[in-house]
Short mmCIF file of C-alpha atoms in Angstrom, two decimals:
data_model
loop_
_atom_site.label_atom_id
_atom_site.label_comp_id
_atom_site.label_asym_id
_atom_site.label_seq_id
_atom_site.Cartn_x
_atom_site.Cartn_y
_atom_site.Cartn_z
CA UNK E 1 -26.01 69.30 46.91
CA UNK E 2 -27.75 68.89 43.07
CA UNK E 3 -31.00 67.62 43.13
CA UNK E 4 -32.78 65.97 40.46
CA UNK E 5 -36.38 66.60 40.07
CA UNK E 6 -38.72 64.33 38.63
CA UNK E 7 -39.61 65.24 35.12
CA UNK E 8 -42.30 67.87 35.06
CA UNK E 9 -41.76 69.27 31.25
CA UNK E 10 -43.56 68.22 28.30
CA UNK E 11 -43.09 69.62 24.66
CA UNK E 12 -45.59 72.52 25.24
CA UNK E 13 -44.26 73.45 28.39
CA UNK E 14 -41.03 74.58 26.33
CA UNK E 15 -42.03 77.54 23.94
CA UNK E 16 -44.09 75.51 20.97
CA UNK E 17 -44.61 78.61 19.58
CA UNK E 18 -40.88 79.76 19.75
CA UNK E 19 -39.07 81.64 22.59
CA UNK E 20 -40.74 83.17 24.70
CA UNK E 21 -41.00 87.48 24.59
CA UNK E 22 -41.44 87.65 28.34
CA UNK E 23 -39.14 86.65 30.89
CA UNK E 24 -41.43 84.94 33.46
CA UNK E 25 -42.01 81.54 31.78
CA UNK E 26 -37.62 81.57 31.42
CA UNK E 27 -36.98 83.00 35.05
CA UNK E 28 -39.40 80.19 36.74
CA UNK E 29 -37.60 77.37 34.84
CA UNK E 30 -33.93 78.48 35.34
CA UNK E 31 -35.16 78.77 39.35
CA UNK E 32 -36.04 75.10 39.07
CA UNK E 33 -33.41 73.97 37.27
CA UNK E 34 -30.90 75.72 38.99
CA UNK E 35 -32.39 74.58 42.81
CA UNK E 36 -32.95 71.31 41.61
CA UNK E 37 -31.43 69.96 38.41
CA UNK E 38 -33.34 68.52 35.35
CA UNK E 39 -34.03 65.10 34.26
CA UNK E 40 -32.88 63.81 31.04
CA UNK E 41 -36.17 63.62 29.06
CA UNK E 42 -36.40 67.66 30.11
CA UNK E 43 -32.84 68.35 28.87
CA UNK E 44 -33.57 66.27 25.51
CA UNK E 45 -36.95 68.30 25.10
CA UNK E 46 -34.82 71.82 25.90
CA UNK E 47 -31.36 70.78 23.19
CA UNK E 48 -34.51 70.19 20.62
CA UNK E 49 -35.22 74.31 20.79
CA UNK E 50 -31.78 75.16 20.05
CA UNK E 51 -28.77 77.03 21.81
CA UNK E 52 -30.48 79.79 22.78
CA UNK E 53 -33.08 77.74 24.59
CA UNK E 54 -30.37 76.31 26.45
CA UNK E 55 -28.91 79.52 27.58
CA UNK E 56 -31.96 81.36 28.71
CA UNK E 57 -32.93 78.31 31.44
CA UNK E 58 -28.86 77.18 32.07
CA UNK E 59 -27.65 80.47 31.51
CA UNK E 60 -24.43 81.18 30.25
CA UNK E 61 -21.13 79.60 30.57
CA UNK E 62 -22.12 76.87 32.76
CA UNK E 63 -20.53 73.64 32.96
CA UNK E 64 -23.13 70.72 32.98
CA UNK E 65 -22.93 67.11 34.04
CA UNK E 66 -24.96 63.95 32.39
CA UNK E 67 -24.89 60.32 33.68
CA UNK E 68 -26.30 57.04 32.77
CA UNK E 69 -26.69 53.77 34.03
CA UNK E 70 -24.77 50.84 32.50
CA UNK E 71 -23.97 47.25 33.43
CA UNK E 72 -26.21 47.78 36.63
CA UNK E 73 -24.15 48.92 39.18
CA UNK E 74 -22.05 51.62 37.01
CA UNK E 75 -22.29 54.78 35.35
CA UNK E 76 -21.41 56.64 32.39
CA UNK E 77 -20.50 60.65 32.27
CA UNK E 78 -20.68 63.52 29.93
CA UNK E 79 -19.53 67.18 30.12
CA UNK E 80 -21.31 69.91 28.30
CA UNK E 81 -20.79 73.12 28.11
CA UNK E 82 -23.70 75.87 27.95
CA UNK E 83 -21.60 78.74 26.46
CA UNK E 84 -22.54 82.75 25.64
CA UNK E 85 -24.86 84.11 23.77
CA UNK E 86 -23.43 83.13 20.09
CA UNK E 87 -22.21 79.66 20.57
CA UNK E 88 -23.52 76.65 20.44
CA UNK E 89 -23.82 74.25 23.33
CA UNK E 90 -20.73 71.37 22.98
CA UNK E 91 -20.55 67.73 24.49
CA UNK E 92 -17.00 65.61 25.26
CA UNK E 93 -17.37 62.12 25.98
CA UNK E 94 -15.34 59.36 26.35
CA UNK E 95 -16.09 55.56 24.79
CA UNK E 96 -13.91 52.19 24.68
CA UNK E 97 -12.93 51.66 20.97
CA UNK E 98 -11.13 48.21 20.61
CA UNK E 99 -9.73 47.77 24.25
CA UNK E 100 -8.61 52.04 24.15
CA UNK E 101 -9.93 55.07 26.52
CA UNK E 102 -10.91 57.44 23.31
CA UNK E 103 -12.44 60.61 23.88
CA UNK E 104 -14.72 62.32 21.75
CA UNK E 105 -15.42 66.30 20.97
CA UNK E 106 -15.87 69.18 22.18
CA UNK E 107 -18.57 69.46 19.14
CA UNK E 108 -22.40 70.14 19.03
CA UNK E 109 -24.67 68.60 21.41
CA UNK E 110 -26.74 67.40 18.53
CA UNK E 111 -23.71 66.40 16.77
CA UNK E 112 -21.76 63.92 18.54
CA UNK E 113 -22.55 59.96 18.01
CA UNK E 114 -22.13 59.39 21.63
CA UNK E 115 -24.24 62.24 22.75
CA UNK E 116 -27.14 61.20 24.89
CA UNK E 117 -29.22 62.80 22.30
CA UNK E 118 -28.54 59.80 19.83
CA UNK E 119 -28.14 57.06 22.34
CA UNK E 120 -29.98 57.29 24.96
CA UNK E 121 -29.20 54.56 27.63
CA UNK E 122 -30.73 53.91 31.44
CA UNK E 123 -31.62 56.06 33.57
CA UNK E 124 -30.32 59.66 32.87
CA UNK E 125 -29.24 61.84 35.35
CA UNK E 126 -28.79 65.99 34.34
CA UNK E 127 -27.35 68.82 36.86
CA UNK E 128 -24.77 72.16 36.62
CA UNK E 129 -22.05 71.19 38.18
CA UNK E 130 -19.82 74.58 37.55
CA UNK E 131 -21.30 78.30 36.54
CA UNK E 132 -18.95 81.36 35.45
CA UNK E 133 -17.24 78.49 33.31
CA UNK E 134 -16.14 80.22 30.38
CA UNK E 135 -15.53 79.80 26.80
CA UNK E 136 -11.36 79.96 28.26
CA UNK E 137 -11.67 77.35 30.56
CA UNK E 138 -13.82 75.22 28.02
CA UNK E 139 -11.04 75.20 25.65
CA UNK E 140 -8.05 74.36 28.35
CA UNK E 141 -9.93 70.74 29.02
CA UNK E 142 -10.24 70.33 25.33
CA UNK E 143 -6.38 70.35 25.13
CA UNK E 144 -6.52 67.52 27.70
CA UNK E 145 -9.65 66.00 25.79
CA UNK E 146 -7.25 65.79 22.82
CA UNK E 147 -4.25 64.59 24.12
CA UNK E 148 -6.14 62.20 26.74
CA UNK E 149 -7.96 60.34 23.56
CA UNK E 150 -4.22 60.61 21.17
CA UNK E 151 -2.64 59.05 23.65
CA UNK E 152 -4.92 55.62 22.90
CA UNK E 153 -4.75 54.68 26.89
CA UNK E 154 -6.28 51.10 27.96
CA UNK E 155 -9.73 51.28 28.76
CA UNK E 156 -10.55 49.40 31.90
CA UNK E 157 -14.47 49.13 32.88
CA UNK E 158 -12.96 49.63 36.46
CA UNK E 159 -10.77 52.01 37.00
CA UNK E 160 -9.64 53.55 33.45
CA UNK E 161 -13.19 54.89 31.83
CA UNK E 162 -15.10 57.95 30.87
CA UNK E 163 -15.67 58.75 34.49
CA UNK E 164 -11.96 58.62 34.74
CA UNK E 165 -11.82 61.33 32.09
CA UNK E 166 -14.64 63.27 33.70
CA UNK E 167 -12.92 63.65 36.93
CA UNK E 168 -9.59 64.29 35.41
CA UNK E 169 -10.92 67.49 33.24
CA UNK E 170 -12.92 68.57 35.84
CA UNK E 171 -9.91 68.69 38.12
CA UNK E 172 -7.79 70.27 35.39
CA UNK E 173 -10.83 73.11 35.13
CA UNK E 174 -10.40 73.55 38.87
CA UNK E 175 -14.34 72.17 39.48
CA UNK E 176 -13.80 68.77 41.19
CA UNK E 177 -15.59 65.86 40.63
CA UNK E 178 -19.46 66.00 41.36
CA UNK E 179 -21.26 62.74 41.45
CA UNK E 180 -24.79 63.89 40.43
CA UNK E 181 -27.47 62.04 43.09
CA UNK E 182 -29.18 58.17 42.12
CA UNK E 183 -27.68 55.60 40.53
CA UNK E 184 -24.83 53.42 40.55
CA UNK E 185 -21.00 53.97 41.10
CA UNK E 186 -18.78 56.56 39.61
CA UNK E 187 -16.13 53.24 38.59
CA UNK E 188 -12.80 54.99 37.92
CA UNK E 189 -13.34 58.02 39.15
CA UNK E 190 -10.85 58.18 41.79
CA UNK E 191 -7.83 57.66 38.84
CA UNK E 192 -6.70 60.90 37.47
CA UNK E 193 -5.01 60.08 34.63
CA UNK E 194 -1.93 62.47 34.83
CA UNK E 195 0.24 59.99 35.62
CA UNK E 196 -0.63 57.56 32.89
CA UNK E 197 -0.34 60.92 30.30
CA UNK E 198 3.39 61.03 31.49
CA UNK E 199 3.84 57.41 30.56
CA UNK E 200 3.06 55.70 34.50
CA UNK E 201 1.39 52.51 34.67
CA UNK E 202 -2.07 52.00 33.55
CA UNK E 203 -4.97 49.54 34.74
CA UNK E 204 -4.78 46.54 32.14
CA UNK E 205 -7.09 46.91 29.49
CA UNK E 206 -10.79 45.32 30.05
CA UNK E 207 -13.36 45.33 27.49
CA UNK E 208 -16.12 42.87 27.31
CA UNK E 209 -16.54 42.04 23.25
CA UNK E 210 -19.35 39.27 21.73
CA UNK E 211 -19.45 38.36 25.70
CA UNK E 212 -15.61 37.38 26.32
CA UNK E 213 -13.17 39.68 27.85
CA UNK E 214 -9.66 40.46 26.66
CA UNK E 215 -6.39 42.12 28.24
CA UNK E 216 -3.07 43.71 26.88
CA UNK E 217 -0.61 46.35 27.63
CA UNK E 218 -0.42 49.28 26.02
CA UNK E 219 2.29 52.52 25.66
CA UNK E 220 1.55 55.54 23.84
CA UNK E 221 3.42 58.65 23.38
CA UNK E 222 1.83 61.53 25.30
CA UNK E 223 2.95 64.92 26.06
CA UNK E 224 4.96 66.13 28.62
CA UNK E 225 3.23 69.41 30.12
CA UNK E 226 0.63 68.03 32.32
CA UNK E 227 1.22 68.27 35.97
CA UNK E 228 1.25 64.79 37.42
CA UNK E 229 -0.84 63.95 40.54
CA UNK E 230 -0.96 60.39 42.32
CA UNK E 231 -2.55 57.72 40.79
CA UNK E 232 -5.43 56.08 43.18
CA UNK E 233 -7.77 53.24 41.33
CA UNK E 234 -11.45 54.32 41.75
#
């Protein structure tokens, strides 16, 4: 199971001076980080030194997981991708827009409005949830990113959400879904959203706007490769 340690790091702790020329300050942190996880405040602290500070405690091609509290009793997921020496670390996230699931990236960390980076909300939660995860397998749950956020799905708090998209590209990526320790529930995490890609029925849209809630159907076109898989409301 992924730990999460309390955070330990402060700016200093992290190379001030730039990256370090000997590999014992880099081995001890990967250890932790690896055994343990990292809290959010660390990971901020490590995506401010750059790529390659990323890859020399993550290492390479590693698949990593961020949550956040919202509402009190739910959370909120990311998936970023630590990739080879040479490219730059990339977030996808998902986000309600107007009453739709839209999805977001992959681009750089730094980059991305949603990225944790630029809005930092509640209590953050940080851990590797896949290693060997190549630059290969990074691009095949872009495809779905794409055609997941094209397809302008409802967005239900509920069951329809970013944690909804999380599982589904981690299942497509052969990971699973990990549910990093702490916090709240993983709300629609149990709903795959194969079926609604084909065109199956969808939780009713559910946003809360200016504090009153609205619903509505909606159908969009989507395409017609992706294996479907039963649809169970999480």
């Amino acid at each position: 199971m992924i730990k999460v340690t309390q955070c330990l790091l402060t700016p200093d702790d992290i190379w001030p001076d730039g990256l370090p020329e000997s590999d014992a300050l880099t081995s001890q942190l990967r250890e932790r980080v690896h055994r343990d996880g990292i809290c959010a405040e660390d990971f901020r602290l490590l995506a401010e030194r750059g790529g390659k500070a990323f890859q020399l405690v993550f290492g390479e091609n590693v698949l990593v997981k961020i949550e956040f509290d919202v509402a009190t009793i739910g959370e909120h997921s990311h998936l970023v991708h630590v990739a080879d020496a040479g490219r730059r670390p990339e977030i996808i996230t998902a986000y309600p827009q107007d009453g739709e699931l839209r999805v977001l990236g992959p681009m750089g960390w730094g980059e991305s409005p949603h990225s944790p980076l630029r809005q930092p909300r509640g209590t953050q939660r940080v851990g590797i949830i896949a290693r060997d995860f190549g630059h290969e397998r990074w691009l095949k749950i872009a495809v779905l990113a794409r055609a997941i956020d094209e397809a302008r799905l409802n967005y239900n708090f509920l069951f329809q959400n970013s944690n909804s998209v999380v599982a589904t590209l981690a299942d497509a990526a052969e990971t699973g879904f990990v549910d990093l320790p702490g916090g709240g529930l993983n709300l629609g995490s149990g709903n795959l959203l194969y079926d609604e890609l084909m065109g199956g029925l969808q939780a009713p849209r559910f946003l809360v706007r200016g504090g009153t809630s609205y619903s509505a159907g909606a159908e969009s076109p989507v395409p017609d490769t992706w294996p479907q898989s039963a649809n169970t409301d999480g």
